Amino acid sequence: MRRWTRRVLVGAGVVVLLAAGGIAYVVLSDSATPVDVEEAVERYRDDGDATSSTTTAPARQLPAEGVYVYATEGDERIDILGGSTHGYPVETTVTIRHTACGLTQRWAPLDERWDEEEVCTTDAGRERRSLRTHHEFFGISDDADFTCEAGYLLFPAEPEVGDTWTTSCDSGDTLLTGTAEVVELEARTVGGQRVDTVHLRVTEQATGGDDGPSSDDYWLRTGDGLLVERSSTVETRSDSPVGTATYTERFTLRLTSLEPRT
């Protein structure tokens, strides 16, 4: 969030109040706007004229296009300028669209917070090629565009418990490096139905503009890699003229239905 802290301090320069003794206090307001399921479906339909095509690579079948609904717990927080917390709604969505090389999937719990990634199908499985992130506090936006190195698997074609590989994505400001591991092949229940999944754990370290660890556990349907469950923890720090800013995010997602909304 280093770019964000720079921007918010510039914006805060016009809202500084001087108190007795010459001490300055920054007064900023903050808000968060949840994106509900119906709004996500409407946005999906409005973008329906976008070209969709199914990959011809030999890895695995893609999950169906549409809006998938997840029971959600969690929030994001920042401690600078008095701090602020954005709680996530009890239901959030992941929107999937097919592309020439695989798919894009977008998680958008808030207008002020979303992720979008491009995933391509290869002989080895499904690889993350890019990741776009958006954060907004106190009306100030921070966007990062990460490009990921080849071999960053999010869904291995032939998962074996204990398999590991490296991960790397670079935004030009922040570098994310880490490892991924197949933890277990296990079953989950979605809407009363048993679903066989691959449990994948990705642990990464951010360096550069942001510094700190993150950990993600994914449970992906074995047939097509559909996200069934996710648990995520992030804690990064960045320097600013008023001290170190710490950003934290923790959430869990659990799929409520195997059928997408379209």
PDB file of C-alpha atoms in Angstrom:
ATOM      1  CA  MET A   1       0.000   0.000   0.000  1.00  0.00           C
ATOM      2  CA  ARG A   2       3.002   2.333  -0.281  1.00  0.00           C
ATOM      3  CA  ARG A   3       1.593   4.216  -3.264  1.00  0.00           C
ATOM      4  CA  TRP A   4      -1.682   4.580  -1.380  1.00  0.00           C
ATOM      5  CA  THR A   5       0.004   6.109   1.683  1.00  0.00           C
ATOM      6  CA  ARG A   6       1.775   8.661  -0.497  1.00  0.00           C
ATOM      7  CA  ARG A   7      -1.461   9.610  -2.240  1.00  0.00           C
ATOM      8  CA  VAL A   8      -3.556   9.868   0.900  1.00  0.00           C
ATOM      9  CA  LEU A   9      -0.997  12.128   2.572  1.00  0.00           C
ATOM     10  CA  VAL A  10      -1.018  14.452  -0.425  1.00  0.00           C
ATOM     11  CA  GLY A  11      -4.816  14.512  -0.351  1.00  0.00           C
ATOM     12  CA  ALA A  12      -4.820  15.018   3.399  1.00  0.00           C
ATOM     13  CA  GLY A  13      -2.794  18.185   3.044  1.00  0.00           C
ATOM     14  CA  VAL A  14      -5.981  20.147   2.333  1.00  0.00           C
ATOM     15  CA  VAL A  15      -7.844  18.808   5.385  1.00  0.00           C
ATOM     16  CA  VAL A  16      -5.395  19.496   8.190  1.00  0.00           C
ATOM     17  CA  LEU A  17      -6.703  21.197  11.310  1.00  0.00           C
ATOM     18  CA  LEU A  18      -4.338  23.095  13.568  1.00  0.00           C
ATOM     19  CA  ALA A  19      -4.855  22.653  17.277  1.00  0.00           C
ATOM     20  CA  ALA A  20      -3.417  24.434  20.280  1.00  0.00           C
ATOM     21  CA  GLY A  21       0.353  24.196  20.461  1.00  0.00           C
ATOM     22  CA  GLY A  22       0.681  23.863  16.690  1.00  0.00           C
ATOM     23  CA  ILE A  23      -0.164  20.142  16.614  1.00  0.00           C
ATOM     24  CA  ALA A  24      -1.756  19.042  13.326  1.00  0.00           C
ATOM     25  CA  TYR A  25      -4.471  16.418  13.039  1.00  0.00           C
ATOM     26  CA  VAL A  26      -5.685  14.869   9.813  1.00  0.00           C
ATOM     27  CA  VAL A  27      -9.449  14.454   9.562  1.00  0.00           C
ATOM     28  CA  LEU A  28     -10.624  12.086   6.848  1.00  0.00           C
ATOM     29  CA  SER A  29     -13.855  10.184   6.277  1.00  0.00           C
ATOM     30  CA  ASP A  30     -13.997   6.637   4.973  1.00  0.00           C
ATOM     31  CA  SER A  31     -16.751   4.339   3.714  1.00  0.00           C
ATOM     32  CA  ALA A  32     -17.188   0.974   2.018  1.00  0.00           C
ATOM     33  CA  THR A  33     -19.925  -0.082  -0.415  1.00  0.00           C
ATOM     34  CA  PRO A  34     -20.821  -3.804  -0.501  1.00  0.00           C
ATOM     35  CA  VAL A  35     -21.461  -5.409  -3.892  1.00  0.00           C
ATOM     36  CA  ASP A  36     -24.519  -7.666  -3.464  1.00  0.00           C
ATOM     37  CA  VAL A  37     -25.266 -10.762  -5.532  1.00  0.00           C
ATOM     38  CA  GLU A  38     -27.922  -9.164  -7.738  1.00  0.00           C
ATOM     39  CA  GLU A  39     -25.625  -6.274  -8.567  1.00  0.00           C
ATOM     40  CA  ALA A  40     -22.835  -8.696  -9.513  1.00  0.00           C
ATOM     41  CA  VAL A  41     -25.228 -10.623 -11.783  1.00  0.00           C
ATOM     42  CA  GLU A  42     -26.407  -7.392 -13.401  1.00  0.00           C
ATOM     43  CA  ARG A  43     -22.813  -6.352 -14.079  1.00  0.00           C
ATOM     44  CA  TYR A  44     -22.117  -9.780 -15.577  1.00  0.00           C
ATOM     45  CA  ARG A  45     -25.101  -9.417 -17.912  1.00  0.00           C
ATOM     46  CA  ASP A  46     -24.185  -5.856 -18.849  1.00  0.00           C
ATOM     47  CA  ASP A  47     -20.738  -7.104 -19.915  1.00  0.00           C
ATOM     48  CA  GLY A  48     -22.247 -10.018 -21.836  1.00  0.00           C
ATOM     49  CA  ASP A  49     -21.257  -8.613 -25.206  1.00  0.00           C
ATOM     50  CA  ALA A  50     -17.609  -9.324 -24.387  1.00  0.00           C
ATOM     51  CA  THR A  51     -16.116 -12.072 -26.547  1.00  0.00           C
ATOM     52  CA  SER A  52     -15.872 -15.464 -24.819  1.00  0.00           C
ATOM     53  CA  SER A  53     -14.061 -18.511 -26.132  1.00  0.00           C
ATOM     54  CA  THR A  54     -13.044 -21.862 -24.679  1.00  0.00           C
ATOM     55  CA  THR A  55      -9.389 -22.774 -24.510  1.00  0.00           C
ATOM     56  CA  THR A  56      -8.115 -25.545 -26.764  1.00  0.00           C
ATOM     57  CA  ALA A  57      -5.155 -26.417 -24.509  1.00  0.00           C
ATOM     58  CA  PRO A  58      -5.205 -30.011 -23.219  1.00  0.00           C
ATOM     59  CA  ALA A  59      -5.210 -29.440 -19.453  1.00  0.00           C
ATOM     60  CA  ARG A  60      -8.747 -29.521 -18.035  1.00  0.00           C
ATOM     61  CA  GLN A  61     -12.321 -28.559 -18.563  1.00  0.00           C
ATOM     62  CA  LEU A  62     -13.231 -25.042 -17.437  1.00  0.00           C
ATOM     63  CA  PRO A  63     -15.915 -24.230 -14.870  1.00  0.00           C
ATOM     64  CA  ALA A  64     -19.038 -22.743 -16.433  1.00  0.00           C
ATOM     65  CA  GLU A  65     -19.179 -18.997 -16.947  1.00  0.00           C
ATOM     66  CA  GLY A  66     -21.311 -16.970 -14.560  1.00  0.00           C
ATOM     67  CA  VAL A  67     -21.509 -15.553 -11.049  1.00  0.00           C
ATOM     68  CA  TYR A  68     -20.738 -17.950  -8.181  1.00  0.00           C
ATOM     69  CA  VAL A  69     -21.964 -17.082  -4.680  1.00  0.00           C
ATOM     70  CA  TYR A  70     -19.849 -17.617  -1.543  1.00  0.00           C
ATOM     71  CA  ALA A  71     -20.678 -17.373   2.148  1.00  0.00           C
ATOM     72  CA  THR A  72     -18.102 -14.889   3.392  1.00  0.00           C
ATOM     73  CA  GLU A  73     -16.458 -13.863   6.648  1.00  0.00           C
ATOM     74  CA  GLY A  74     -13.699 -11.304   7.000  1.00  0.00           C
ATOM     75  CA  ASP A  75     -12.477  -7.761   6.544  1.00  0.00           C
ATOM     76  CA  GLU A  76      -9.553  -5.531   5.562  1.00  0.00           C
ATOM     77  CA  ARG A  77      -7.930  -2.934   7.815  1.00  0.00           C
ATOM     78  CA  ILE A  78      -5.372  -0.172   7.708  1.00  0.00           C
ATOM     79  CA  ASP A  79      -3.885   1.484  10.796  1.00  0.00           C
ATOM     80  CA  ILE A  80      -2.656   4.805   9.401  1.00  0.00           C
ATOM     81  CA  LEU A  81      -4.456   8.136  10.042  1.00  0.00           C
ATOM     82  CA  GLY A  82      -6.481   6.739  12.923  1.00  0.00           C
ATOM     83  CA  GLY A  83      -7.198   3.478  11.110  1.00  0.00           C
ATOM     84  CA  SER A  84     -10.208   2.104   9.269  1.00  0.00           C
ATOM     85  CA  THR A  85     -11.864  -1.296   8.826  1.00  0.00           C
ATOM     86  CA  HIS A  86     -13.931  -2.502   5.863  1.00  0.00           C
ATOM     87  CA  GLY A  87     -16.112  -5.463   6.790  1.00  0.00           C
ATOM     88  CA  TYR A  88     -17.058  -7.801   3.952  1.00  0.00           C
ATOM     89  CA  PRO A  89     -20.697  -8.740   3.292  1.00  0.00           C
ATOM     90  CA  VAL A  90     -21.966 -12.188   4.322  1.00  0.00           C
ATOM     91  CA  GLU A  91     -22.239 -13.136   0.638  1.00  0.00           C
ATOM     92  CA  THR A  92     -19.691 -12.242  -2.036  1.00  0.00           C
ATOM     93  CA  THR A  93     -19.264 -13.389  -5.620  1.00  0.00           C
ATOM     94  CA  VAL A  94     -16.639 -14.672  -8.026  1.00  0.00           C
ATOM     95  CA  THR A  95     -17.425 -13.936 -11.674  1.00  0.00           C
ATOM     96  CA  ILE A  96     -15.897 -16.294 -14.252  1.00  0.00           C
ATOM     97  CA  ARG A  97     -15.495 -15.574 -17.939  1.00  0.00           C
ATOM     98  CA  HIS A  98     -13.807 -17.785 -20.510  1.00  0.00           C
ATOM     99  CA  THR A  99     -10.928 -16.363 -22.556  1.00  0.00           C
ATOM    100  CA  ALA A 100      -8.809 -17.544 -25.458  1.00  0.00           C
ATOM    101  CA  CYS A 101      -6.254 -19.091 -23.081  1.00  0.00           C
ATOM    102  CA  GLY A 102      -8.445 -20.071 -20.136  1.00  0.00           C
ATOM    103  CA  LEU A 103     -10.496 -17.772 -17.929  1.00  0.00           C
ATOM    104  CA  THR A 104     -10.667 -14.628 -15.858  1.00  0.00           C
ATOM    105  CA  GLN A 105     -12.126 -14.631 -12.369  1.00  0.00           C
ATOM    106  CA  ARG A 106     -13.074 -11.551 -10.404  1.00  0.00           C
ATOM    107  CA  TRP A 107     -13.807 -11.375  -6.675  1.00  0.00           C
ATOM    108  CA  ALA A 108     -15.439  -8.070  -5.715  1.00  0.00           C
ATOM    109  CA  PRO A 109     -16.747  -7.867  -2.127  1.00  0.00           C
ATOM    110  CA  LEU A 110     -16.815  -4.045  -2.197  1.00  0.00           C
ATOM    111  CA  ASP A 111     -16.675  -1.289  -4.772  1.00  0.00           C
ATOM    112  CA  GLU A 112     -13.539  -0.281  -2.885  1.00  0.00           C
ATOM    113  CA  ARG A 113     -11.956  -3.761  -2.887  1.00  0.00           C
ATOM    114  CA  TRP A 114     -11.617  -6.282  -5.712  1.00  0.00           C
ATOM    115  CA  ASP A 115      -9.201  -8.731  -7.342  1.00  0.00           C
ATOM    116  CA  GLU A 116      -9.177  -9.940 -10.943  1.00  0.00           C
ATOM    117  CA  GLU A 117      -6.854 -12.600 -12.293  1.00  0.00           C
ATOM    118  CA  GLU A 118      -6.192 -14.196 -15.668  1.00  0.00           C
ATOM    119  CA  VAL A 119      -5.581 -17.936 -15.605  1.00  0.00           C
ATOM    120  CA  CYS A 120      -4.381 -19.871 -18.665  1.00  0.00           C
ATOM    121  CA  THR A 121      -4.594 -23.595 -19.375  1.00  0.00           C
ATOM    122  CA  THR A 122      -1.316 -25.415 -20.131  1.00  0.00           C
ATOM    123  CA  ASP A 123      -0.111 -29.028 -20.208  1.00  0.00           C
ATOM    124  CA  ALA A 124       0.964 -28.650 -16.564  1.00  0.00           C
ATOM    125  CA  GLY A 125      -2.402 -27.306 -15.430  1.00  0.00           C
ATOM    126  CA  ARG A 126      -3.900 -23.878 -14.982  1.00  0.00           C
ATOM    127  CA  GLU A 127      -1.393 -21.043 -14.522  1.00  0.00           C
ATOM    128  CA  ARG A 128      -1.908 -17.574 -13.105  1.00  0.00           C
ATOM    129  CA  ARG A 129      -0.676 -15.089 -15.693  1.00  0.00           C
ATOM    130  CA  SER A 130      -1.754 -11.779 -14.193  1.00  0.00           C
ATOM    131  CA  LEU A 131      -3.387 -10.324 -11.090  1.00  0.00           C
ATOM    132  CA  ARG A 132      -5.002  -6.909 -10.713  1.00  0.00           C
ATOM    133  CA  THR A 133      -5.843  -5.635  -7.220  1.00  0.00           C
ATOM    134  CA  HIS A 134      -7.843  -2.608  -6.105  1.00  0.00           C
ATOM    135  CA  HIS A 135      -7.975  -1.065  -2.618  1.00  0.00           C
ATOM    136  CA  GLU A 136      -9.568   2.195  -1.557  1.00  0.00           C
ATOM    137  CA  PHE A 137      -9.458   3.903   1.832  1.00  0.00           C
ATOM    138  CA  PHE A 138     -10.530   7.472   2.649  1.00  0.00           C
ATOM    139  CA  GLY A 139     -11.579   7.928  -0.988  1.00  0.00           C
ATOM    140  CA  ILE A 140      -8.030   7.320  -2.260  1.00  0.00           C
ATOM    141  CA  SER A 141      -7.524   4.376  -4.657  1.00  0.00           C
ATOM    142  CA  ASP A 142      -4.541   2.092  -5.003  1.00  0.00           C
ATOM    143  CA  ASP A 143      -4.336  -0.240  -8.011  1.00  0.00           C
ATOM    144  CA  ALA A 144      -1.603  -2.772  -8.731  1.00  0.00           C
ATOM    145  CA  ASP A 145      -1.106  -4.849 -11.903  1.00  0.00           C
ATOM    146  CA  PHE A 146       1.001  -7.959 -11.336  1.00  0.00           C
ATOM    147  CA  THR A 147       2.518 -10.052 -14.120  1.00  0.00           C
ATOM    148  CA  CYS A 148       3.305 -13.613 -13.071  1.00  0.00           C
ATOM    149  CA  GLU A 149       6.126 -15.857 -14.246  1.00  0.00           C
ATOM    150  CA  ALA A 150       5.350 -19.011 -16.206  1.00  0.00           C
ATOM    151  CA  GLY A 151       4.856 -22.020 -13.952  1.00  0.00           C
ATOM    152  CA  TYR A 152       2.690 -20.301 -11.313  1.00  0.00           C
ATOM    153  CA  LEU A 153       0.153 -23.130 -11.070  1.00  0.00           C
ATOM    154  CA  LEU A 154      -3.204 -22.489  -9.435  1.00  0.00           C
ATOM    155  CA  PHE A 155      -4.580 -25.871 -10.499  1.00  0.00           C
ATOM    156  CA  PRO A 156      -2.145 -28.699 -11.343  1.00  0.00           C
ATOM    157  CA  ALA A 157      -3.188 -31.099 -14.082  1.00  0.00           C
ATOM    158  CA  GLU A 158      -2.135 -34.177 -12.075  1.00  0.00           C
ATOM    159  CA  PRO A 159      -1.998 -33.199  -8.392  1.00  0.00           C
ATOM    160  CA  GLU A 160      -0.057 -35.403  -5.996  1.00  0.00           C
ATOM    161  CA  VAL A 161      -0.011 -34.759  -2.249  1.00  0.00           C
ATOM    162  CA  GLY A 162       3.323 -33.196  -1.326  1.00  0.00           C
ATOM    163  CA  ASP A 163       4.009 -31.646  -4.742  1.00  0.00           C
ATOM    164  CA  THR A 164       5.545 -28.151  -4.471  1.00  0.00           C
ATOM    165  CA  TRP A 165       6.564 -25.395  -6.891  1.00  0.00           C
ATOM    166  CA  THR A 166       7.601 -21.743  -6.763  1.00  0.00           C
ATOM    167  CA  THR A 167       5.465 -18.669  -7.418  1.00  0.00           C
ATOM    168  CA  SER A 168       6.456 -15.183  -8.563  1.00  0.00           C
ATOM    169  CA  CYS A 169       4.485 -12.071  -9.600  1.00  0.00           C
ATOM    170  CA  ASP A 170       5.846  -8.539 -10.081  1.00  0.00           C
ATOM    171  CA  SER A 171       3.967  -5.227 -10.278  1.00  0.00           C
ATOM    172  CA  GLY A 172       7.081  -3.126 -10.865  1.00  0.00           C
ATOM    173  CA  ASP A 173       6.657  -1.716  -7.350  1.00  0.00           C
ATOM    174  CA  THR A 174       6.130  -4.899  -5.336  1.00  0.00           C
ATOM    175  CA  LEU A 175       7.482  -8.420  -5.887  1.00  0.00           C
ATOM    176  CA  LEU A 176       5.525 -11.454  -4.618  1.00  0.00           C
ATOM    177  CA  THR A 177       7.525 -14.669  -4.298  1.00  0.00           C
ATOM    178  CA  GLY A 178       6.704 -17.917  -2.572  1.00  0.00           C
ATOM    179  CA  THR A 179       5.814 -21.573  -2.818  1.00  0.00           C
ATOM    180  CA  ALA A 180       2.697 -23.608  -3.524  1.00  0.00           C
ATOM    181  CA  GLU A 181       1.967 -27.081  -2.175  1.00  0.00           C
ATOM    182  CA  VAL A 182      -0.646 -29.761  -2.729  1.00  0.00           C
ATOM    183  CA  VAL A 183      -1.763 -30.372   0.857  1.00  0.00           C
ATOM    184  CA  GLU A 184      -4.450 -33.008   0.432  1.00  0.00           C
ATOM    185  CA  LEU A 185      -7.091 -34.471  -1.841  1.00  0.00           C
ATOM    186  CA  GLU A 186     -10.285 -34.178   0.158  1.00  0.00           C
ATOM    187  CA  ALA A 187     -14.044 -33.824  -0.064  1.00  0.00           C
ATOM    188  CA  ARG A 188     -16.182 -30.785   0.672  1.00  0.00           C
ATOM    189  CA  THR A 189     -19.977 -30.389   0.761  1.00  0.00           C
ATOM    190  CA  VAL A 190     -21.713 -27.715  -1.318  1.00  0.00           C
ATOM    191  CA  GLY A 191     -25.497 -27.420  -1.137  1.00  0.00           C
ATOM    192  CA  GLY A 192     -25.753 -30.952   0.216  1.00  0.00           C
ATOM    193  CA  GLN A 193     -23.587 -32.392  -2.580  1.00  0.00           C
ATOM    194  CA  ARG A 194     -20.207 -34.029  -2.075  1.00  0.00           C
ATOM    195  CA  VAL A 195     -17.438 -32.344  -4.064  1.00  0.00           C
ATOM    196  CA  ASP A 196     -13.951 -33.839  -4.483  1.00  0.00           C
ATOM    197  CA  THR A 197     -11.293 -31.135  -4.186  1.00  0.00           C
ATOM    198  CA  VAL A 198      -7.578 -30.426  -4.384  1.00  0.00           C
ATOM    199  CA  HIS A 199      -6.399 -28.547  -1.279  1.00  0.00           C
ATOM    200  CA  LEU A 200      -3.657 -26.140  -2.382  1.00  0.00           C
ATOM    201  CA  ARG A 201      -1.651 -23.831  -0.084  1.00  0.00           C
ATOM    202  CA  VAL A 202       0.218 -20.778  -1.400  1.00  0.00           C
ATOM    203  CA  THR A 203       2.541 -18.848   0.951  1.00  0.00           C
ATOM    204  CA  GLU A 204       4.208 -15.696  -0.358  1.00  0.00           C
ATOM    205  CA  GLN A 205       6.327 -12.775   0.755  1.00  0.00           C
ATOM    206  CA  ALA A 206       5.892  -9.248  -0.578  1.00  0.00           C
ATOM    207  CA  THR A 207       9.024  -7.114  -0.940  1.00  0.00           C
ATOM    208  CA  GLY A 208       9.608  -3.632  -2.321  1.00  0.00           C
ATOM    209  CA  GLY A 209       6.714  -1.164  -2.163  1.00  0.00           C
ATOM    210  CA  ASP A 210       4.940  -3.427   0.316  1.00  0.00           C
ATOM    211  CA  ASP A 211       6.622  -5.863   2.698  1.00  0.00           C
ATOM    212  CA  GLY A 212       5.004  -8.765   4.495  1.00  0.00           C
ATOM    213  CA  PRO A 213       3.672 -12.313   4.313  1.00  0.00           C
ATOM    214  CA  SER A 214       0.481 -13.774   2.890  1.00  0.00           C
ATOM    215  CA  SER A 215      -1.064 -17.236   3.008  1.00  0.00           C
ATOM    216  CA  ASP A 216      -3.889 -18.674   0.909  1.00  0.00           C
ATOM    217  CA  ASP A 217      -5.546 -22.071   1.172  1.00  0.00           C
ATOM    218  CA  TYR A 218      -7.653 -23.063  -1.846  1.00  0.00           C
ATOM    219  CA  TRP A 219     -10.021 -26.009  -2.215  1.00  0.00           C
ATOM    220  CA  LEU A 220     -10.579 -26.533  -5.952  1.00  0.00           C
ATOM    221  CA  ARG A 221     -13.001 -28.981  -7.585  1.00  0.00           C
ATOM    222  CA  THR A 222     -10.941 -31.793  -9.092  1.00  0.00           C
ATOM    223  CA  GLY A 223     -12.844 -31.886 -12.378  1.00  0.00           C
ATOM    224  CA  ASP A 224     -12.408 -28.282 -13.473  1.00  0.00           C
ATOM    225  CA  GLY A 225     -10.680 -26.218 -10.768  1.00  0.00           C
ATOM    226  CA  LEU A 226     -13.791 -24.365  -9.596  1.00  0.00           C
ATOM    227  CA  LEU A 227     -13.091 -22.567  -6.318  1.00  0.00           C
ATOM    228  CA  VAL A 228     -15.033 -24.355  -3.569  1.00  0.00           C
ATOM    229  CA  GLU A 229     -13.435 -22.769  -0.517  1.00  0.00           C
ATOM    230  CA  ARG A 230     -10.683 -20.268   0.263  1.00  0.00           C
ATOM    231  CA  SER A 231      -9.006 -18.990   3.411  1.00  0.00           C
ATOM    232  CA  SER A 232      -6.704 -15.968   3.095  1.00  0.00           C
ATOM    233  CA  THR A 233      -4.465 -13.931   5.400  1.00  0.00           C
ATOM    234  CA  VAL A 234      -2.366 -10.905   4.386  1.00  0.00           C
ATOM    235  CA  GLU A 235      -0.288  -8.508   6.477  1.00  0.00           C
ATOM    236  CA  THR A 236       1.912  -5.934   4.756  1.00  0.00           C
ATOM    237  CA  ARG A 237       3.748  -2.847   5.899  1.00  0.00           C
ATOM    238  CA  SER A 238       4.960   0.246   4.064  1.00  0.00           C
ATOM    239  CA  ASP A 239       6.765   3.404   5.072  1.00  0.00           C
ATOM    240  CA  SER A 240       5.120   6.825   5.029  1.00  0.00           C
ATOM    241  CA  PRO A 241       5.993  10.340   6.251  1.00  0.00           C
ATOM    242  CA  VAL A 242       3.883   9.728   9.387  1.00  0.00           C
ATOM    243  CA  GLY A 243       5.265   6.291  10.218  1.00  0.00           C
ATOM    244  CA  THR A 244       4.800   2.678   9.175  1.00  0.00           C
ATOM    245  CA  ALA A 245       1.405   1.805   7.717  1.00  0.00           C
ATOM    246  CA  THR A 246       0.154  -1.744   8.281  1.00  0.00           C
ATOM    247  CA  TYR A 247      -2.516  -3.321   6.084  1.00  0.00           C
ATOM    248  CA  THR A 248      -4.200  -6.584   7.106  1.00  0.00           C
ATOM    249  CA  GLU A 249      -6.819  -8.707   5.383  1.00  0.00           C
ATOM    250  CA  ARG A 250      -8.405 -11.950   6.563  1.00  0.00           C
ATOM    251  CA  PHE A 251     -11.336 -13.747   4.971  1.00  0.00           C
ATOM    252  CA  THR A 252     -12.918 -17.100   4.210  1.00  0.00           C
ATOM    253  CA  LEU A 253     -15.094 -17.991   1.214  1.00  0.00           C
ATOM    254  CA  ARG A 254     -17.364 -21.068   0.993  1.00  0.00           C
ATOM    255  CA  LEU A 255     -19.294 -21.868  -2.173  1.00  0.00           C
ATOM    256  CA  THR A 256     -23.058 -22.032  -1.587  1.00  0.00           C
ATOM    257  CA  SER A 257     -24.165 -23.563  -4.912  1.00  0.00           C
ATOM    258  CA  LEU A 258     -22.453 -25.408  -7.751  1.00  0.00           C
ATOM    259  CA  GLU A 259     -24.686 -23.612 -10.252  1.00  0.00           C
ATOM    260  CA  PRO A 260     -23.597 -20.106 -11.304  1.00  0.00           C
ATOM    261  CA  ARG A 261     -25.991 -17.207 -11.700  1.00  0.00           C
ATOM    262  CA  THR A 262     -26.158 -15.922 -15.273  1.00  0.00           C
TER     263      THR A 262
END
